[in-house]
Amino acid sequence: VNGTTVASGSASLPINLAVGSGNVINVVVTAQDGTTIKSYSITVTRAASANADLSSLTISAGTLTPAFATATLTYTDAVPNATSSVTVTPTVADATATIKVNGTTVASGTPSSAIALSVGSGNVITVVVTAQDGSTTKTYAITVTRAASANADLSSLTISAGTLTPAFATAT
């Protein structure tokens, strides 16, 4: 089998298969007389992986709710107002799959670029995983709620005529 002697009725050593139809296995059978030879050629087509799962998904601020699970596709996160952006780090279960975060390709196990957050719950981050077969996809979504600011202070105060007494100070 592929140049390696294998006893009749025994399995060959494992044969690595590439994705696609280019896997040819040659079998040469020699009769007991030692001179009669018959050759066989087997072409094996290996399908591409259809695994579009993540094995891990983390976010740089807050906590995913519920906790990450491969089969769970929808998450929420809450961050304080001081958090103006986040990154997400998705990791694929199958190394042949690809990932896009909000439409931008991200390598498995590496953080996305910073994703700006507006105040409120309208921040939806999508993580689309495409399997090696190119057609199987899975979309994970994280809705991030950024808290409103609790700062009601003025940063300055001016009047059109005259002088403020005492001079304006944020804390007074």
PDB file of C-alpha atoms in Angstrom:
ATOM      1  CA  VAL A   1       0.000   0.000   0.000  1.00  0.00           C
ATOM      2  CA  ASN A   2       1.669   3.206  -1.234  1.00  0.00           C
ATOM      3  CA  GLY A   3       4.995   1.334  -1.343  1.00  0.00           C
ATOM      4  CA  THR A   4       4.770  -0.252   2.115  1.00  0.00           C
ATOM      5  CA  THR A   5       4.340  -4.016   2.518  1.00  0.00           C
ATOM      6  CA  VAL A   6       1.170  -5.004   4.339  1.00  0.00           C
ATOM      7  CA  ALA A   7       0.222  -8.595   5.186  1.00  0.00           C
ATOM      8  CA  SER A   8      -3.006  -9.837   3.618  1.00  0.00           C
ATOM      9  CA  GLY A   9      -5.985  -9.122   5.878  1.00  0.00           C
ATOM     10  CA  SER A  10      -4.076  -6.548   7.940  1.00  0.00           C
ATOM     11  CA  ALA A  11      -4.631  -2.811   8.049  1.00  0.00           C
ATOM     12  CA  SER A  12      -2.020  -0.501   6.590  1.00  0.00           C
ATOM     13  CA  LEU A  13      -0.434   2.258   8.591  1.00  0.00           C
ATOM     14  CA  PRO A  14      -2.584   5.420   8.722  1.00  0.00           C
ATOM     15  CA  ILE A  15      -2.613   7.385   5.480  1.00  0.00           C
ATOM     16  CA  ASN A  16      -2.872  11.161   5.731  1.00  0.00           C
ATOM     17  CA  LEU A  17      -5.652  12.596   3.572  1.00  0.00           C
ATOM     18  CA  ALA A  18      -5.813  16.137   2.264  1.00  0.00           C
ATOM     19  CA  VAL A  19      -9.157  17.871   1.854  1.00  0.00           C
ATOM     20  CA  GLY A  20     -10.498  17.262  -1.635  1.00  0.00           C
ATOM     21  CA  SER A  21     -10.207  14.525  -4.236  1.00  0.00           C
ATOM     22  CA  GLY A  22      -6.441  14.365  -4.756  1.00  0.00           C
ATOM     23  CA  ASN A  23      -5.840  11.454  -2.383  1.00  0.00           C
ATOM     24  CA  VAL A  24      -4.674   8.476  -4.413  1.00  0.00           C
ATOM     25  CA  ILE A  25      -3.812   5.248  -2.628  1.00  0.00           C
ATOM     26  CA  ASN A  26      -1.910   2.715  -4.716  1.00  0.00           C
ATOM     27  CA  VAL A  27      -2.214  -0.961  -3.850  1.00  0.00           C
ATOM     28  CA  VAL A  28       0.040  -3.516  -5.524  1.00  0.00           C
ATOM     29  CA  VAL A  29      -0.821  -7.176  -4.916  1.00  0.00           C
ATOM     30  CA  THR A  30       1.764  -9.872  -5.621  1.00  0.00           C
ATOM     31  CA  ALA A  31       0.510 -13.437  -6.053  1.00  0.00           C
ATOM     32  CA  GLN A  32       2.052 -16.322  -4.142  1.00  0.00           C
ATOM     33  CA  ASP A  33       4.070 -17.268  -7.246  1.00  0.00           C
ATOM     34  CA  GLY A  34       6.003 -13.979  -6.779  1.00  0.00           C
ATOM     35  CA  THR A  35       5.648 -12.918 -10.397  1.00  0.00           C
ATOM     36  CA  THR A  36       1.983 -12.205 -10.944  1.00  0.00           C
ATOM     37  CA  ILE A  37       1.222  -8.615  -9.965  1.00  0.00           C
ATOM     38  CA  LYS A  38      -2.036  -6.683 -10.014  1.00  0.00           C
ATOM     39  CA  SER A  39      -2.250  -2.959  -9.251  1.00  0.00           C
ATOM     40  CA  TYR A  40      -5.203  -1.018  -7.866  1.00  0.00           C
ATOM     41  CA  SER A  41      -5.612   2.700  -7.496  1.00  0.00           C
ATOM     42  CA  ILE A  42      -8.106   4.099  -4.989  1.00  0.00           C
ATOM     43  CA  THR A  43      -9.024   7.785  -5.037  1.00  0.00           C
ATOM     44  CA  VAL A  44     -10.384   9.073  -1.734  1.00  0.00           C
ATOM     45  CA  THR A  45     -12.282  12.346  -1.500  1.00  0.00           C
ATOM     46  CA  ARG A  46     -12.078  13.909   1.928  1.00  0.00           C
ATOM     47  CA  ALA A  47     -14.797  16.427   2.733  1.00  0.00           C
ATOM     48  CA  ALA A  48     -13.878  19.766   4.284  1.00  0.00           C
ATOM     49  CA  SER A  49     -14.718  20.309   7.934  1.00  0.00           C
ATOM     50  CA  ALA A  50     -18.175  21.699   8.731  1.00  0.00           C
ATOM     51  CA  ASN A  51     -17.195  22.699  12.289  1.00  0.00           C
ATOM     52  CA  ALA A  52     -18.044  26.388  12.846  1.00  0.00           C
ATOM     53  CA  ASP A  53     -17.911  26.267  16.653  1.00  0.00           C
ATOM     54  CA  LEU A  54     -15.969  28.482  19.005  1.00  0.00           C
ATOM     55  CA  SER A  55     -14.203  26.795  21.897  1.00  0.00           C
ATOM     56  CA  SER A  56     -13.759  30.088  23.747  1.00  0.00           C
ATOM     57  CA  LEU A  57     -15.024  33.674  23.619  1.00  0.00           C
ATOM     58  CA  THR A  58     -13.840  36.392  25.995  1.00  0.00           C
ATOM     59  CA  ILE A  59     -14.406  40.131  26.247  1.00  0.00           C
ATOM     60  CA  SER A  60     -11.913  42.684  27.581  1.00  0.00           C
ATOM     61  CA  ALA A  61     -14.320  44.438  30.002  1.00  0.00           C
ATOM     62  CA  GLY A  62     -17.244  43.160  32.009  1.00  0.00           C
ATOM     63  CA  THR A  63     -18.394  39.552  32.019  1.00  0.00           C
ATOM     64  CA  LEU A  64     -20.264  37.579  29.391  1.00  0.00           C
ATOM     65  CA  THR A  65     -23.720  36.506  30.544  1.00  0.00           C
ATOM     66  CA  PRO A  66     -24.374  33.642  30.450  1.00  0.00           C
ATOM     67  CA  ALA A  67     -20.895  32.161  30.774  1.00  0.00           C
ATOM     68  CA  PHE A  68     -19.517  31.032  27.418  1.00  0.00           C
ATOM     69  CA  ALA A  69     -20.713  27.701  26.068  1.00  0.00           C
ATOM     70  CA  THR A  70     -20.113  26.544  22.488  1.00  0.00           C
ATOM     71  CA  ALA A  71     -23.810  26.025  21.749  1.00  0.00           C
ATOM     72  CA  THR A  72     -24.932  29.374  23.239  1.00  0.00           C
ATOM     73  CA  LEU A  73     -25.047  32.058  20.550  1.00  0.00           C
ATOM     74  CA  THR A  74     -26.362  35.144  22.394  1.00  0.00           C
ATOM     75  CA  TYR A  75     -24.630  36.963  25.256  1.00  0.00           C
ATOM     76  CA  THR A  76     -24.880  40.229  27.147  1.00  0.00           C
ATOM     77  CA  ASP A  77     -22.269  42.338  28.895  1.00  0.00           C
ATOM     78  CA  ALA A  78     -22.491  45.489  31.009  1.00  0.00           C
ATOM     79  CA  VAL A  79     -19.656  47.989  31.356  1.00  0.00           C
ATOM     80  CA  PRO A  80     -19.275  51.285  33.227  1.00  0.00           C
ATOM     81  CA  ASN A  81     -19.416  54.607  31.392  1.00  0.00           C
ATOM     82  CA  ALA A  82     -15.642  54.941  31.658  1.00  0.00           C
ATOM     83  CA  THR A  83     -15.281  51.961  29.286  1.00  0.00           C
ATOM     84  CA  SER A  84     -15.470  53.482  25.811  1.00  0.00           C
ATOM     85  CA  SER A  85     -14.333  50.406  23.852  1.00  0.00           C
ATOM     86  CA  VAL A  86     -13.823  46.661  24.198  1.00  0.00           C
ATOM     87  CA  THR A  87     -12.071  43.850  22.362  1.00  0.00           C
ATOM     88  CA  VAL A  88     -13.252  40.281  21.994  1.00  0.00           C
ATOM     89  CA  THR A  89     -11.040  37.209  21.720  1.00  0.00           C
ATOM     90  CA  PRO A  90     -12.674  34.302  19.892  1.00  0.00           C
ATOM     91  CA  THR A  91     -11.009  30.891  19.611  1.00  0.00           C
ATOM     92  CA  VAL A  92     -12.200  28.321  17.073  1.00  0.00           C
ATOM     93  CA  ALA A  93     -12.779  24.673  17.962  1.00  0.00           C
ATOM     94  CA  ASP A  94     -11.374  23.605  14.564  1.00  0.00           C
ATOM     95  CA  ALA A  95      -8.186  25.314  13.401  1.00  0.00           C
ATOM     96  CA  THR A  96      -9.396  25.286   9.784  1.00  0.00           C
ATOM     97  CA  ALA A  97     -12.316  27.648  10.524  1.00  0.00           C
ATOM     98  CA  THR A  98     -12.112  31.433  10.078  1.00  0.00           C
ATOM     99  CA  ILE A  99     -13.502  34.267  12.216  1.00  0.00           C
ATOM    100  CA  LYS A 100     -14.866  37.741  11.526  1.00  0.00           C
ATOM    101  CA  VAL A 101     -15.669  40.173  14.321  1.00  0.00           C
ATOM    102  CA  ASN A 102     -18.040  42.901  13.116  1.00  0.00           C
ATOM    103  CA  GLY A 103     -16.978  42.041   9.570  1.00  0.00           C
ATOM    104  CA  THR A 104     -13.209  42.147  10.173  1.00  0.00           C
ATOM    105  CA  THR A 105     -11.110  38.989  10.039  1.00  0.00           C
ATOM    106  CA  VAL A 106      -9.538  38.050  13.375  1.00  0.00           C
ATOM    107  CA  ALA A 107      -7.055  35.232  13.982  1.00  0.00           C
ATOM    108  CA  SER A 108      -8.210  32.550  16.389  1.00  0.00           C
ATOM    109  CA  GLY A 109      -7.104  33.232  19.959  1.00  0.00           C
ATOM    110  CA  THR A 110      -6.159  36.877  19.314  1.00  0.00           C
ATOM    111  CA  PRO A 111      -8.084  39.995  20.359  1.00  0.00           C
ATOM    112  CA  SER A 112     -10.112  41.938  17.834  1.00  0.00           C
ATOM    113  CA  SER A 113      -9.328  45.581  17.257  1.00  0.00           C
ATOM    114  CA  ALA A 114     -10.986  48.006  19.679  1.00  0.00           C
ATOM    115  CA  ILE A 115     -14.762  48.228  19.235  1.00  0.00           C
ATOM    116  CA  ALA A 116     -16.161  51.645  20.190  1.00  0.00           C
ATOM    117  CA  LEU A 117     -19.151  51.644  22.524  1.00  0.00           C
ATOM    118  CA  SER A 118     -21.924  54.199  22.668  1.00  0.00           C
ATOM    119  CA  VAL A 119     -23.920  54.790  25.845  1.00  0.00           C
ATOM    120  CA  GLY A 120     -26.829  52.374  26.159  1.00  0.00           C
ATOM    121  CA  SER A 121     -27.628  48.873  24.964  1.00  0.00           C
ATOM    122  CA  GLY A 122     -27.293  49.342  21.207  1.00  0.00           C
ATOM    123  CA  ASN A 123     -23.779  47.902  21.008  1.00  0.00           C
ATOM    124  CA  VAL A 124     -24.057  44.540  19.258  1.00  0.00           C
ATOM    125  CA  ILE A 125     -20.828  42.714  18.472  1.00  0.00           C
ATOM    126  CA  THR A 126     -21.119  39.863  15.985  1.00  0.00           C
ATOM    127  CA  VAL A 127     -18.634  37.029  15.740  1.00  0.00           C
ATOM    128  CA  VAL A 128     -19.146  34.966  12.579  1.00  0.00           C
ATOM    129  CA  VAL A 129     -17.308  31.656  12.338  1.00  0.00           C
ATOM    130  CA  THR A 130     -17.029  30.043   8.898  1.00  0.00           C
ATOM    131  CA  ALA A 131     -16.102  26.358   8.708  1.00  0.00           C
ATOM    132  CA  GLN A 132     -13.471  25.043   6.318  1.00  0.00           C
ATOM    133  CA  ASP A 133     -16.223  23.976   3.886  1.00  0.00           C
ATOM    134  CA  GLY A 134     -16.951  27.674   3.277  1.00  0.00           C
ATOM    135  CA  SER A 135     -20.700  27.307   3.700  1.00  0.00           C
ATOM    136  CA  THR A 136     -21.272  26.320   7.317  1.00  0.00           C
ATOM    137  CA  THR A 137     -21.404  29.396   9.556  1.00  0.00           C
ATOM    138  CA  LYS A 138     -22.298  30.156  13.135  1.00  0.00           C
ATOM    139  CA  THR A 139     -22.953  33.676  14.438  1.00  0.00           C
ATOM    140  CA  TYR A 140     -22.341  34.571  18.068  1.00  0.00           C
ATOM    141  CA  ALA A 141     -23.701  37.933  19.279  1.00  0.00           C
ATOM    142  CA  ILE A 142     -22.753  40.011  22.312  1.00  0.00           C
ATOM    143  CA  THR A 143     -24.948  42.961  23.293  1.00  0.00           C
ATOM    144  CA  VAL A 144     -22.862  45.347  25.387  1.00  0.00           C
ATOM    145  CA  THR A 145     -24.619  47.913  27.568  1.00  0.00           C
ATOM    146  CA  ARG A 146     -22.480  50.926  28.438  1.00  0.00           C
ATOM    147  CA  ALA A 147     -23.743  52.783  31.504  1.00  0.00           C
ATOM    148  CA  ALA A 148     -24.676  56.431  31.252  1.00  0.00           C
ATOM    149  CA  SER A 149     -22.419  58.981  32.869  1.00  0.00           C
ATOM    150  CA  ALA A 150     -23.300  60.031  36.409  1.00  0.00           C
ATOM    151  CA  ASN A 151     -21.294  63.251  36.034  1.00  0.00           C
ATOM    152  CA  ALA A 152     -23.586  66.293  36.266  1.00  0.00           C
ATOM    153  CA  ASP A 153     -20.747  68.804  36.752  1.00  0.00           C
ATOM    154  CA  LEU A 154     -20.213  71.802  34.503  1.00  0.00           C
ATOM    155  CA  SER A 155     -16.730  72.058  33.049  1.00  0.00           C
ATOM    156  CA  SER A 156     -17.026  75.839  32.584  1.00  0.00           C
ATOM    157  CA  LEU A 157     -19.465  78.706  33.011  1.00  0.00           C
ATOM    158  CA  THR A 158     -19.324  82.105  31.376  1.00  0.00           C
ATOM    159  CA  ILE A 159     -21.645  85.067  31.300  1.00  0.00           C
ATOM    160  CA  SER A 160     -22.101  87.508  28.437  1.00  0.00           C
ATOM    161  CA  ALA A 161     -21.387  90.627  30.516  1.00  0.00           C
ATOM    162  CA  GLY A 162     -19.713  91.229  33.855  1.00  0.00           C
ATOM    163  CA  THR A 163     -17.632  88.987  36.056  1.00  0.00           C
ATOM    164  CA  LEU A 164     -18.608  85.937  38.054  1.00  0.00           C
ATOM    165  CA  THR A 165     -17.909  86.312  41.722  1.00  0.00           C
ATOM    166  CA  PRO A 166     -16.495  84.087  42.991  1.00  0.00           C
ATOM    167  CA  ALA A 167     -14.788  82.703  39.885  1.00  0.00           C
ATOM    168  CA  PHE A 168     -16.337  79.502  38.546  1.00  0.00           C
ATOM    169  CA  ALA A 169     -14.976  76.232  39.936  1.00  0.00           C
ATOM    170  CA  THR A 170     -16.401  72.833  39.021  1.00  0.00           C
ATOM    171  CA  ALA A 171     -16.700  71.706  42.644  1.00  0.00           C
ATOM    172  CA  THR A 172     -18.681  74.739  43.880  1.00  0.00           C
TER     173      THR A 172
END
